[in-house]
Amino acid sequence: MENLQVMKSDMLNEVSSVQNMKAWDELRVALLGKKGKITEMLKALSALPLEEKIARGKELNVLKSDIEKALEDKRNQLAEAELNAKLQAEKIDVTLPVRPENQGRIHPVSKIYEEIVAIFGQMGFEVAEGPDIEDQFHNFNALNMPANHPARQMQDTFYIPNPKSADFDDSFVVRTHTSPVQIRTMENKKPPIRIIAPGRTYRSDYDATHTPMFHQVEGLVIDKNITFAHLKGCLYDFVKAFFELDDVPVRYRPSYFPFTEPSAEMDIGCLKSKSELKIGAGTDWLEILGCGMVHPKVLQAGGIDPNEYQGFAFGVGIDRLAMLKYGIPDLRTFFESDVRWLKHYGFNPLDFSSMTGGLSNNGGAAR
Ligand code: DAH
């Protein structure tokens, strides 16, 4: 019968000389597989007389477990070497500049967000947020739009059933505007309040200038002795900064929103021709936002005493601003995820918007 000691040292030599996982696996099969050398020897035991069977069986078991252990160690060693080789080969130097052809672009909506935050941030506004899925209290009731109020029909609302209640008034909505953030802010913060709330909004609408999901920025200022003059000054400064122009003619048209009284729409002066829209000059007007003095009922709904505090609010469509400022004709293309579109209309991620360093870094309305 073969000398197990000699055989073992041969096997261990074989194990240690294995260079890769493929050879390792072949060796494992050759030794321990169904027809492997050790397996065959174990099978041969049954032919031996009892005494011998016991003695040799013990020896073989020791051999088997030693070889198994050696194979296991070898496998770990090979795996580690393989990982190190991979890490070495895939090493990247994060300090290298980005290759221009691989650089991503900032979506115009994100760019406008950044610009608006930079402008209002410098005026001392904070950014506030609210949920996309709202209850009807925050989206409507608290904004002076009780159930059956005709103004609810102004917005084509997507309703979401409430699993806990069959009552339609308890159903949720995907917020139709960013105005509910006004209420959520008042609930959580004492005046003075000075916030903007950019975010997604949803209405059932679809054409070249409407998409079911779009973006708005809400603004809210509440303090003692706030007047319509503060609203006018603030929004005038905003449009000048936003369109990067020294002056922009503005006018306020009386309007109606349930949550403001008085309410107005702000227009900016422009020149419309067949091929071009020039902001800041000319005899035409373009509506850009809704605004007004916060209705006393809205202050009350937010837990603020209207006899002590007043406020103004405004709401702007971000996508529309992006279309105007960057000359993008169709809103639907914003959300088609076409990389060619993003390459054309997108922005360099390293051009941060700031009031001192420049907003759009490409001349804004002049583009
Ligand atoms: N929430 C209005 C809308 O989506 C926009 C708006 C108008 C917001 C006037 C305001 C405001 O805060 O004062 O049509």
mmCIF file of C-alpha atoms and ligand atoms in Angstrom:
data_model
loop_
_atom_site.group_PDB
_atom_site.id
_atom_site.type_symbol
_atom_site.label_atom_id
_atom_site.label_comp_id
_atom_site.label_asym_id
_atom_site.label_seq_id
_atom_site.Cartn_x
_atom_site.Cartn_y
_atom_site.Cartn_z
ATOM 1 C CA MET A 1 0.000 0.000 0.000
ATOM 2 C CA GLU A 2 1.243 3.503 -0.813
ATOM 3 C CA ASN A 3 3.109 5.429 1.800
ATOM 4 C CA LEU A 4 0.646 8.084 2.914
ATOM 5 C CA GLN A 5 3.357 10.398 4.221
ATOM 6 C CA VAL A 6 5.098 10.562 0.845
ATOM 7 C CA MET A 7 1.783 10.928 -0.904
ATOM 8 C CA LYS A 8 0.735 13.727 1.407
ATOM 9 C CA SER A 9 3.884 15.715 0.882
ATOM 10 C CA ASP A 10 3.480 15.320 -2.907
ATOM 11 C CA MET A 11 -0.101 16.553 -2.668
ATOM 12 C CA LEU A 12 0.852 19.517 -0.505
ATOM 13 C CA ASN A 13 3.533 20.430 -3.033
ATOM 14 C CA GLU A 14 0.961 20.306 -5.779
ATOM 15 C CA VAL A 15 -1.364 22.553 -3.804
ATOM 16 C CA SER A 16 1.309 25.098 -3.102
ATOM 17 C CA SER A 17 2.412 25.302 -6.721
ATOM 18 C CA VAL A 18 -1.082 26.146 -8.010
ATOM 19 C CA GLN A 19 -1.076 29.578 -9.693
ATOM 20 C CA ASN A 20 -4.693 30.438 -10.402
ATOM 21 C CA MET A 21 -8.292 29.563 -9.552
ATOM 22 C CA LYS A 22 -8.734 27.361 -12.600
ATOM 23 C CA ALA A 23 -5.756 25.176 -11.721
ATOM 24 C CA TRP A 24 -6.882 25.191 -8.087
ATOM 25 C CA ASP A 25 -10.277 23.830 -9.027
ATOM 26 C CA GLU A 26 -8.796 21.150 -11.283
ATOM 27 C CA LEU A 27 -6.546 19.997 -8.462
ATOM 28 C CA ARG A 28 -9.444 19.959 -5.982
ATOM 29 C CA VAL A 29 -11.418 17.706 -8.335
ATOM 30 C CA ALA A 30 -8.387 15.464 -8.955
ATOM 31 C CA LEU A 31 -7.913 14.933 -5.207
ATOM 32 C CA LEU A 32 -11.315 15.234 -3.572
ATOM 33 C CA GLY A 33 -13.813 15.033 -6.435
ATOM 34 C CA LYS A 34 -16.058 12.007 -7.011
ATOM 35 C CA LYS A 35 -13.233 10.176 -8.784
ATOM 36 C CA GLY A 36 -10.449 11.994 -6.945
ATOM 37 C CA LYS A 37 -7.399 10.261 -5.616
ATOM 38 C CA ILE A 38 -8.346 10.526 -1.938
ATOM 39 C CA THR A 39 -11.965 9.627 -2.612
ATOM 40 C CA GLU A 40 -10.880 6.487 -4.457
ATOM 41 C CA MET A 41 -8.638 5.472 -1.566
ATOM 42 C CA LEU A 42 -11.515 5.944 0.857
ATOM 43 C CA LYS A 43 -13.732 3.809 -1.354
ATOM 44 C CA ALA A 44 -11.040 1.076 -1.418
ATOM 45 C CA LEU A 45 -11.247 0.777 2.378
ATOM 46 C CA SER A 46 -14.308 -1.420 2.191
ATOM 47 C CA ALA A 47 -12.229 -4.243 0.707
ATOM 48 C CA LEU A 48 -9.857 -4.361 3.705
ATOM 49 C CA PRO A 49 -10.126 -6.567 6.792
ATOM 50 C CA LEU A 50 -11.636 -4.784 9.782
ATOM 51 C CA GLU A 51 -8.450 -4.005 11.766
ATOM 52 C CA GLU A 52 -6.657 -2.594 8.777
ATOM 53 C CA LYS A 53 -9.748 -0.728 7.703
ATOM 54 C CA ILE A 54 -9.873 1.097 11.045
ATOM 55 C CA ALA A 55 -6.191 1.996 11.101
ATOM 56 C CA ARG A 56 -6.014 3.083 7.464
ATOM 57 C CA GLY A 57 -9.364 4.844 7.674
ATOM 58 C CA LYS A 58 -8.036 7.048 10.478
ATOM 59 C CA GLU A 59 -4.905 7.895 8.497
ATOM 60 C CA LEU A 60 -6.881 8.668 5.382
ATOM 61 C CA ASN A 61 -9.255 10.952 7.267
ATOM 62 C CA VAL A 62 -6.303 12.894 8.649
ATOM 63 C CA LEU A 63 -4.850 13.142 5.139
ATOM 64 C CA LYS A 64 -8.177 14.272 3.746
ATOM 65 C CA SER A 65 -8.707 17.018 6.293
ATOM 66 C CA ASP A 66 -5.087 18.239 5.958
ATOM 67 C CA ILE A 67 -5.479 18.479 2.198
ATOM 68 C CA GLU A 68 -8.836 20.194 2.530
ATOM 69 C CA LYS A 69 -7.275 22.749 4.878
ATOM 70 C CA ALA A 70 -4.314 23.316 2.529
ATOM 71 C CA LEU A 71 -6.703 23.804 -0.398
ATOM 72 C CA GLU A 72 -8.828 26.251 1.587
ATOM 73 C CA ASP A 73 -5.764 28.306 2.585
ATOM 74 C CA LYS A 74 -4.588 28.298 -1.008
ATOM 75 C CA ARG A 75 -7.968 29.463 -2.212
ATOM 76 C CA ASN A 76 -7.968 32.431 0.182
ATOM 77 C CA GLN A 77 -4.462 33.292 -0.871
ATOM 78 C CA LEU A 78 -5.406 33.203 -4.571
ATOM 79 C CA ALA A 79 -8.571 35.273 -3.989
ATOM 80 C CA GLU A 80 -6.592 37.925 -2.151
ATOM 81 C CA ALA A 81 -3.946 38.041 -4.877
ATOM 82 C CA GLU A 82 -6.661 38.308 -7.503
ATOM 83 C CA LEU A 83 -8.341 41.202 -5.636
ATOM 84 C CA ASN A 84 -5.046 43.023 -5.218
ATOM 85 C CA ALA A 85 -4.280 42.641 -8.914
ATOM 86 C CA LYS A 86 -7.743 43.994 -9.752
ATOM 87 C CA LEU A 87 -7.376 46.961 -7.407
ATOM 88 C CA GLN A 88 -4.003 47.687 -8.932
ATOM 89 C CA ALA A 89 -5.332 47.474 -12.503
ATOM 90 C CA GLU A 90 -8.474 49.543 -11.808
ATOM 91 C CA LYS A 91 -6.727 52.228 -9.792
ATOM 92 C CA ILE A 92 -8.041 55.722 -10.525
ATOM 93 C CA ASP A 93 -6.427 58.999 -9.704
ATOM 94 C CA VAL A 94 -9.262 61.143 -8.402
ATOM 95 C CA THR A 95 -7.096 64.234 -8.657
ATOM 96 C CA LEU A 96 -6.936 63.991 -12.464
ATOM 97 C CA PRO A 97 -9.121 66.495 -14.359
ATOM 98 C CA VAL A 98 -12.375 65.150 -15.858
ATOM 99 C CA ARG A 99 -12.243 64.252 -19.534
ATOM 100 C CA PRO A 100 -14.553 66.769 -21.259
ATOM 101 C CA GLU A 101 -16.268 64.022 -23.276
ATOM 102 C CA ASN A 102 -17.204 62.228 -20.044
ATOM 103 C CA GLN A 103 -18.355 65.232 -18.064
ATOM 104 C CA GLY A 104 -22.023 65.341 -17.044
ATOM 105 C CA ARG A 105 -24.235 68.407 -17.433
ATOM 106 C CA ILE A 106 -26.505 70.236 -15.025
ATOM 107 C CA HIS A 107 -30.171 70.212 -16.080
ATOM 108 C CA PRO A 108 -31.606 73.705 -16.773
ATOM 109 C CA VAL A 109 -34.209 73.189 -14.003
ATOM 110 C CA SER A 110 -31.446 72.460 -11.483
ATOM 111 C CA LYS A 111 -29.546 75.480 -12.757
ATOM 112 C CA ILE A 112 -32.556 77.774 -12.277
ATOM 113 C CA TYR A 113 -33.038 76.306 -8.765
ATOM 114 C CA GLU A 114 -29.439 77.201 -7.967
ATOM 115 C CA GLU A 115 -29.809 80.701 -9.377
ATOM 116 C CA ILE A 116 -33.012 81.390 -7.442
ATOM 117 C CA VAL A 117 -31.515 80.089 -4.212
ATOM 118 C CA ALA A 118 -28.439 82.288 -4.784
ATOM 119 C CA ILE A 119 -30.578 85.408 -5.319
ATOM 120 C CA PHE A 120 -32.986 84.925 -2.425
ATOM 121 C CA GLY A 121 -30.252 83.502 -0.221
ATOM 122 C CA GLN A 122 -28.436 86.782 -0.482
ATOM 123 C CA MET A 123 -31.637 88.611 0.509
ATOM 124 C CA GLY A 124 -31.738 86.514 3.699
ATOM 125 C CA PHE A 125 -34.310 83.884 2.684
ATOM 126 C CA GLU A 126 -34.018 80.286 3.896
ATOM 127 C CA VAL A 127 -34.965 77.257 1.789
ATOM 128 C CA ALA A 128 -37.980 75.310 3.130
ATOM 129 C CA GLU A 129 -39.389 71.988 1.975
ATOM 130 C CA GLY A 130 -42.623 70.037 2.130
ATOM 131 C CA PRO A 131 -43.837 66.613 0.962
ATOM 132 C CA ASP A 132 -44.908 65.908 -2.642
ATOM 133 C CA ILE A 133 -47.899 63.909 -1.355
ATOM 134 C CA GLU A 134 -50.059 66.304 0.624
ATOM 135 C CA ASP A 135 -53.290 66.163 2.553
ATOM 136 C CA GLN A 136 -56.131 68.376 1.390
ATOM 137 C CA PHE A 137 -55.828 70.535 4.488
ATOM 138 C CA HIS A 138 -52.369 71.808 3.517
ATOM 139 C CA ASN A 139 -52.911 71.835 -0.246
ATOM 140 C CA PHE A 140 -56.359 73.478 -0.157
ATOM 141 C CA ASN A 141 -58.298 74.108 3.061
ATOM 142 C CA ALA A 142 -55.643 76.001 5.001
ATOM 143 C CA LEU A 143 -55.020 78.113 1.882
ATOM 144 C CA ASN A 144 -58.572 79.394 2.062
ATOM 145 C CA MET A 145 -59.937 76.831 -0.387
ATOM 146 C CA PRO A 146 -62.490 74.802 1.581
ATOM 147 C CA ALA A 147 -64.191 71.771 -0.034
ATOM 148 C CA ASN A 148 -66.406 72.806 -2.972
ATOM 149 C CA HIS A 149 -64.583 76.141 -3.281
ATOM 150 C CA PRO A 150 -64.660 76.981 -7.004
ATOM 151 C CA ALA A 151 -60.915 77.746 -6.984
ATOM 152 C CA ARG A 152 -60.210 74.032 -6.556
ATOM 153 C CA GLN A 153 -61.309 73.628 -10.157
ATOM 154 C CA MET A 154 -58.523 76.007 -11.267
ATOM 155 C CA GLN A 155 -56.099 73.162 -10.671
ATOM 156 C CA ASP A 156 -56.509 69.749 -12.292
ATOM 157 C CA THR A 157 -55.670 67.730 -9.250
ATOM 158 C CA PHE A 158 -54.382 64.165 -9.047
ATOM 159 C CA TYR A 159 -56.024 62.561 -6.020
ATOM 160 C CA ILE A 160 -54.608 59.571 -4.146
ATOM 161 C CA PRO A 161 -57.007 57.349 -2.195
ATOM 162 C CA ASN A 162 -56.516 57.209 1.554
ATOM 163 C CA PRO A 163 -56.269 53.529 2.566
ATOM 164 C CA LYS A 164 -57.694 54.387 5.996
ATOM 165 C CA SER A 165 -60.791 56.252 4.811
ATOM 166 C CA ALA A 166 -63.322 56.001 2.003
ATOM 167 C CA ASP A 167 -64.342 59.652 2.500
ATOM 168 C CA PHE A 168 -63.199 61.659 -0.532
ATOM 169 C CA ASP A 169 -62.265 64.624 1.684
ATOM 170 C CA ASP A 170 -59.676 62.417 3.392
ATOM 171 C CA SER A 171 -57.957 61.436 0.137
ATOM 172 C CA PHE A 172 -54.461 62.748 -0.456
ATOM 173 C CA VAL A 173 -53.225 64.755 -3.440
ATOM 174 C CA VAL A 174 -49.901 65.136 -5.174
ATOM 175 C CA ARG A 175 -49.455 68.791 -4.385
ATOM 176 C CA THR A 176 -50.809 71.052 -7.108
ATOM 177 C CA HIS A 177 -48.557 73.928 -6.038
ATOM 178 C CA THR A 178 -45.782 74.728 -3.557
ATOM 179 C CA SER A 179 -48.138 76.940 -1.505
ATOM 180 C CA PRO A 180 -48.790 74.211 1.131
ATOM 181 C CA VAL A 181 -45.190 74.775 2.254
ATOM 182 C CA GLN A 182 -46.382 78.204 3.443
ATOM 183 C CA ILE A 183 -48.694 76.484 5.927
ATOM 184 C CA ARG A 184 -46.138 73.876 6.983
ATOM 185 C CA THR A 185 -43.596 76.631 7.625
ATOM 186 C CA MET A 186 -46.020 78.701 9.707
ATOM 187 C CA GLU A 187 -46.894 75.596 11.733
ATOM 188 C CA ASN A 188 -43.255 75.031 12.592
ATOM 189 C CA LYS A 189 -41.718 78.460 12.838
ATOM 190 C CA LYS A 190 -42.494 81.717 14.584
ATOM 191 C CA PRO A 191 -42.294 85.005 12.639
ATOM 192 C CA PRO A 192 -40.244 86.663 11.336
ATOM 193 C CA ILE A 193 -40.410 84.197 8.445
ATOM 194 C CA ARG A 194 -38.537 84.598 5.203
ATOM 195 C CA ILE A 195 -38.488 81.419 3.107
ATOM 196 C CA ILE A 196 -38.467 80.163 -0.438
ATOM 197 C CA ALA A 197 -39.719 76.666 -1.189
ATOM 198 C CA PRO A 198 -38.651 75.208 -4.519
ATOM 199 C CA GLY A 199 -40.043 71.828 -5.511
ATOM 200 C CA ARG A 200 -42.058 69.503 -7.708
ATOM 201 C CA THR A 201 -45.747 70.097 -8.332
ATOM 202 C CA TYR A 202 -48.341 68.074 -10.263
ATOM 203 C CA ARG A 203 -51.394 68.746 -12.402
ATOM 204 C CA SER A 204 -53.220 66.792 -15.040
ATOM 205 C CA ASP A 205 -52.120 68.798 -18.067
ATOM 206 C CA TYR A 206 -49.954 68.070 -21.116
ATOM 207 C CA ASP A 207 -48.918 70.266 -24.057
ATOM 208 C CA ALA A 208 -45.889 72.303 -25.213
ATOM 209 C CA THR A 209 -46.006 74.487 -22.099
ATOM 210 C CA HIS A 210 -47.536 72.074 -19.552
ATOM 211 C CA THR A 211 -46.359 68.751 -18.165
ATOM 212 C CA PRO A 212 -48.061 66.669 -15.442
ATOM 213 C CA MET A 213 -45.029 67.212 -13.207
ATOM 214 C CA PHE A 214 -43.463 70.647 -13.137
ATOM 215 C CA HIS A 215 -41.549 72.880 -10.740
ATOM 216 C CA GLN A 216 -42.419 75.949 -8.718
ATOM 217 C CA VAL A 217 -40.790 78.186 -6.161
ATOM 218 C CA GLU A 218 -42.913 79.580 -3.401
ATOM 219 C CA GLY A 219 -41.882 82.651 -1.439
ATOM 220 C CA LEU A 220 -43.205 83.738 1.932
ATOM 221 C CA VAL A 221 -42.321 86.696 4.135
ATOM 222 C CA ILE A 222 -44.107 87.307 7.448
ATOM 223 C CA ASP A 223 -43.251 89.987 9.952
ATOM 224 C CA LYS A 224 -44.751 93.033 11.633
ATOM 225 C CA ASN A 225 -45.593 95.939 9.311
ATOM 226 C CA ILE A 226 -45.040 94.113 6.017
ATOM 227 C CA THR A 227 -46.674 95.962 3.120
ATOM 228 C CA PHE A 228 -47.259 95.574 -0.618
ATOM 229 C CA ALA A 229 -44.267 97.914 -1.122
ATOM 230 C CA HIS A 230 -41.985 95.224 0.360
ATOM 231 C CA LEU A 231 -43.426 92.694 -2.101
ATOM 232 C CA LYS A 232 -42.835 95.018 -5.051
ATOM 233 C CA GLY A 233 -39.280 95.872 -4.055
ATOM 234 C CA CYS A 234 -38.349 92.265 -3.385
ATOM 235 C CA LEU A 235 -39.729 90.910 -6.673
ATOM 236 C CA TYR A 236 -38.302 93.800 -8.698
ATOM 237 C CA ASP A 237 -34.838 93.050 -7.304
ATOM 238 C CA PHE A 238 -35.413 89.382 -8.037
ATOM 239 C CA VAL A 239 -36.258 89.768 -11.741
ATOM 240 C CA LYS A 240 -33.336 92.113 -12.351
ATOM 241 C CA ALA A 241 -30.925 89.714 -10.693
ATOM 242 C CA PHE A 242 -32.491 86.687 -12.371
ATOM 243 C CA PHE A 243 -32.394 88.048 -15.928
ATOM 244 C CA GLU A 244 -28.980 89.589 -15.213
ATOM 245 C CA LEU A 245 -30.069 93.014 -16.421
ATOM 246 C CA ASP A 246 -29.579 96.470 -14.880
ATOM 247 C CA ASP A 247 -33.250 97.252 -15.303
ATOM 248 C CA VAL A 248 -36.418 95.363 -16.206
ATOM 249 C CA PRO A 249 -39.772 97.150 -16.560
ATOM 250 C CA VAL A 250 -42.371 95.514 -14.323
ATOM 251 C CA ARG A 251 -46.093 95.939 -13.730
ATOM 252 C CA TYR A 252 -48.577 94.348 -11.342
ATOM 253 C CA ARG A 253 -52.036 93.405 -12.623
ATOM 254 C CA PRO A 254 -54.848 92.816 -10.127
ATOM 255 C CA SER A 255 -55.641 89.111 -9.980
ATOM 256 C CA TYR A 256 -57.279 86.519 -7.785
ATOM 257 C CA PHE A 257 -55.784 83.810 -5.604
ATOM 258 C CA PRO A 258 -57.786 82.507 -2.643
ATOM 259 C CA PHE A 259 -54.741 82.657 -0.343
ATOM 260 C CA THR A 260 -53.775 86.293 -0.965
ATOM 261 C CA GLU A 261 -55.655 89.563 -0.636
ATOM 262 C CA PRO A 262 -54.996 91.688 -2.575
ATOM 263 C CA SER A 263 -53.601 89.407 -5.285
ATOM 264 C CA ALA A 264 -51.588 90.356 -8.333
ATOM 265 C CA GLU A 265 -49.787 88.949 -11.305
ATOM 266 C CA MET A 266 -46.406 90.380 -12.147
ATOM 267 C CA ASP A 267 -45.488 91.081 -15.773
ATOM 268 C CA ILE A 268 -42.089 92.010 -17.125
ATOM 269 C CA GLY A 269 -41.408 94.197 -20.153
ATOM 270 C CA CYS A 270 -40.168 92.478 -23.281
ATOM 271 C CA LEU A 271 -40.088 92.573 -27.047
ATOM 272 C CA LYS A 272 -41.782 89.690 -28.808
ATOM 273 C CA SER A 273 -40.937 89.100 -32.446
ATOM 274 C CA LYS A 274 -41.492 86.048 -34.621
ATOM 275 C CA SER A 275 -38.039 84.651 -34.009
ATOM 276 C CA GLU A 276 -37.076 86.126 -30.689
ATOM 277 C CA LEU A 277 -38.137 87.185 -27.251
ATOM 278 C CA LYS A 278 -36.053 89.944 -25.731
ATOM 279 C CA ILE A 279 -36.532 90.560 -22.034
ATOM 280 C CA GLY A 280 -36.095 93.993 -20.532
ATOM 281 C CA ALA A 281 -36.981 96.149 -23.518
ATOM 282 C CA GLY A 282 -39.853 96.837 -25.886
ATOM 283 C CA THR A 283 -43.568 97.363 -25.659
ATOM 284 C CA ASP A 284 -44.835 93.871 -24.830
ATOM 285 C CA TRP A 285 -45.530 92.289 -21.453
ATOM 286 C CA LEU A 286 -44.964 88.792 -20.234
ATOM 287 C CA GLU A 287 -46.616 87.336 -17.149
ATOM 288 C CA ILE A 288 -44.099 85.643 -14.895
ATOM 289 C CA LEU A 289 -45.530 85.101 -11.430
ATOM 290 C CA GLY A 290 -48.457 85.288 -9.018
ATOM 291 C CA CYS A 291 -48.214 87.132 -5.738
ATOM 292 C CA GLY A 292 -50.112 89.015 -3.050
ATOM 293 C CA MET A 293 -50.519 89.842 0.620
ATOM 294 C CA VAL A 294 -51.120 86.700 2.685
ATOM 295 C CA HIS A 295 -54.855 86.362 3.416
ATOM 296 C CA PRO A 296 -55.664 86.760 7.156
ATOM 297 C CA LYS A 297 -57.441 83.376 7.079
ATOM 298 C CA VAL A 298 -54.242 81.738 5.829
ATOM 299 C CA LEU A 299 -52.217 83.295 8.657
ATOM 300 C CA GLN A 300 -54.835 82.032 11.110
ATOM 301 C CA ALA A 301 -54.742 78.523 9.605
ATOM 302 C CA GLY A 302 -50.965 78.575 10.135
ATOM 303 C CA GLY A 303 -51.413 79.638 13.779
ATOM 304 C CA ILE A 304 -50.307 83.268 13.306
ATOM 305 C CA ASP A 305 -52.316 86.244 14.587
ATOM 306 C CA PRO A 306 -53.250 88.429 11.569
ATOM 307 C CA ASN A 307 -53.749 91.435 13.846
ATOM 308 C CA GLU A 308 -50.120 91.313 14.807
ATOM 309 C CA TYR A 309 -48.429 90.040 11.636
ATOM 310 C CA GLN A 310 -48.738 90.559 7.893
ATOM 311 C CA GLY A 311 -46.985 88.905 5.038
ATOM 312 C CA PHE A 312 -46.540 88.624 1.313
ATOM 313 C CA ALA A 313 -46.225 85.527 -0.827
ATOM 314 C CA PHE A 314 -45.431 84.648 -4.396
ATOM 315 C CA GLY A 315 -45.316 81.600 -6.627
ATOM 316 C CA VAL A 316 -43.189 81.200 -9.769
ATOM 317 C CA GLY A 317 -42.992 78.410 -12.330
ATOM 318 C CA ILE A 318 -39.349 77.363 -12.530
ATOM 319 C CA ASP A 319 -39.629 75.494 -15.833
ATOM 320 C CA ARG A 320 -41.184 78.501 -17.498
ATOM 321 C CA LEU A 321 -38.357 80.684 -16.212
ATOM 322 C CA ALA A 322 -35.866 78.212 -17.661
ATOM 323 C CA MET A 323 -37.659 78.277 -21.027
ATOM 324 C CA LEU A 324 -37.609 82.082 -21.026
ATOM 325 C CA LYS A 325 -34.079 82.605 -19.838
ATOM 326 C CA TYR A 326 -32.436 79.907 -21.924
ATOM 327 C CA GLY A 327 -34.679 79.977 -24.994
ATOM 328 C CA ILE A 328 -35.993 76.409 -24.746
ATOM 329 C CA PRO A 329 -39.172 76.110 -26.821
ATOM 330 C CA ASP A 330 -40.896 72.917 -25.596
ATOM 331 C CA LEU A 331 -41.364 72.031 -21.933
ATOM 332 C CA ARG A 332 -41.936 68.341 -22.637
ATOM 333 C CA THR A 333 -38.305 67.944 -23.756
ATOM 334 C CA PHE A 334 -37.201 68.817 -20.197
ATOM 335 C CA PHE A 335 -38.319 65.436 -18.941
ATOM 336 C CA GLU A 336 -37.467 63.141 -21.859
ATOM 337 C CA SER A 337 -34.003 62.267 -20.497
ATOM 338 C CA ASP A 338 -32.391 62.773 -23.901
ATOM 339 C CA VAL A 339 -28.652 63.083 -23.335
ATOM 340 C CA ARG A 340 -28.196 65.039 -26.585
ATOM 341 C CA TRP A 341 -30.714 67.610 -25.312
ATOM 342 C CA LEU A 342 -28.901 67.829 -21.993
ATOM 343 C CA LYS A 343 -25.558 68.283 -23.751
ATOM 344 C CA HIS A 344 -27.047 71.192 -25.681
ATOM 345 C CA TYR A 345 -29.106 72.917 -22.987
ATOM 346 C CA GLY A 346 -27.272 71.712 -19.862
ATOM 347 C CA PHE A 347 -24.648 73.566 -17.834
ATOM 348 C CA ASN A 348 -21.114 72.924 -16.741
ATOM 349 C CA PRO A 349 -21.266 71.398 -13.239
ATOM 350 C CA LEU A 350 -18.303 73.458 -12.104
ATOM 351 C CA ASP A 351 -19.945 76.802 -12.918
ATOM 352 C CA PHE A 352 -21.608 77.514 -9.588
ATOM 353 C CA SER A 353 -24.277 80.174 -9.515
ATOM 354 C CA SER A 354 -23.539 83.013 -7.139
ATOM 355 C CA MET A 355 -24.414 86.676 -6.886
ATOM 356 C CA THR A 356 -20.786 87.694 -6.868
ATOM 357 C CA GLY A 357 -19.327 85.132 -9.281
ATOM 358 C CA GLY A 358 -22.197 85.236 -11.807
ATOM 359 C CA LEU A 359 -25.503 83.432 -12.021
ATOM 360 C CA SER A 360 -25.706 81.665 -15.346
ATOM 361 C CA ASN A 361 -22.083 82.334 -16.399
ATOM 362 C CA ASN A 362 -23.230 82.923 -19.947
ATOM 363 C CA GLY A 363 -24.882 86.281 -19.999
ATOM 364 C CA GLY A 364 -28.414 85.297 -19.047
ATOM 365 C CA ALA A 365 -31.085 87.050 -21.083
ATOM 366 C CA ALA A 366 -28.484 88.133 -23.594
ATOM 367 C CA ARG A 367 -27.967 84.543 -24.743
HETATM 368 N N1 DAH B 1 -50.054 78.699 -5.974
HETATM 369 C C1 DAH B 1 -50.330 79.497 -7.156
HETATM 370 C C2 DAH B 1 -50.461 78.578 -8.353
HETATM 371 O O1 DAH B 1 -49.908 77.531 -8.360
HETATM 372 C C3 DAH B 1 -49.230 80.479 -7.399
HETATM 373 C C4 DAH B 1 -49.205 81.576 -6.372
HETATM 374 C C5 DAH B 1 -49.893 82.735 -6.589
HETATM 375 C C6 DAH B 1 -48.511 81.418 -5.196
HETATM 376 C C7 DAH B 1 -49.898 83.768 -5.668
HETATM 377 C C8 DAH B 1 -48.501 82.417 -4.244
HETATM 378 C C9 DAH B 1 -49.210 83.605 -4.501
HETATM 379 O O2 DAH B 1 -47.850 82.311 -3.088
HETATM 380 O O3 DAH B 1 -49.179 84.598 -3.582
HETATM 381 O O4 DAH B 1 -51.116 78.941 -9.296
#
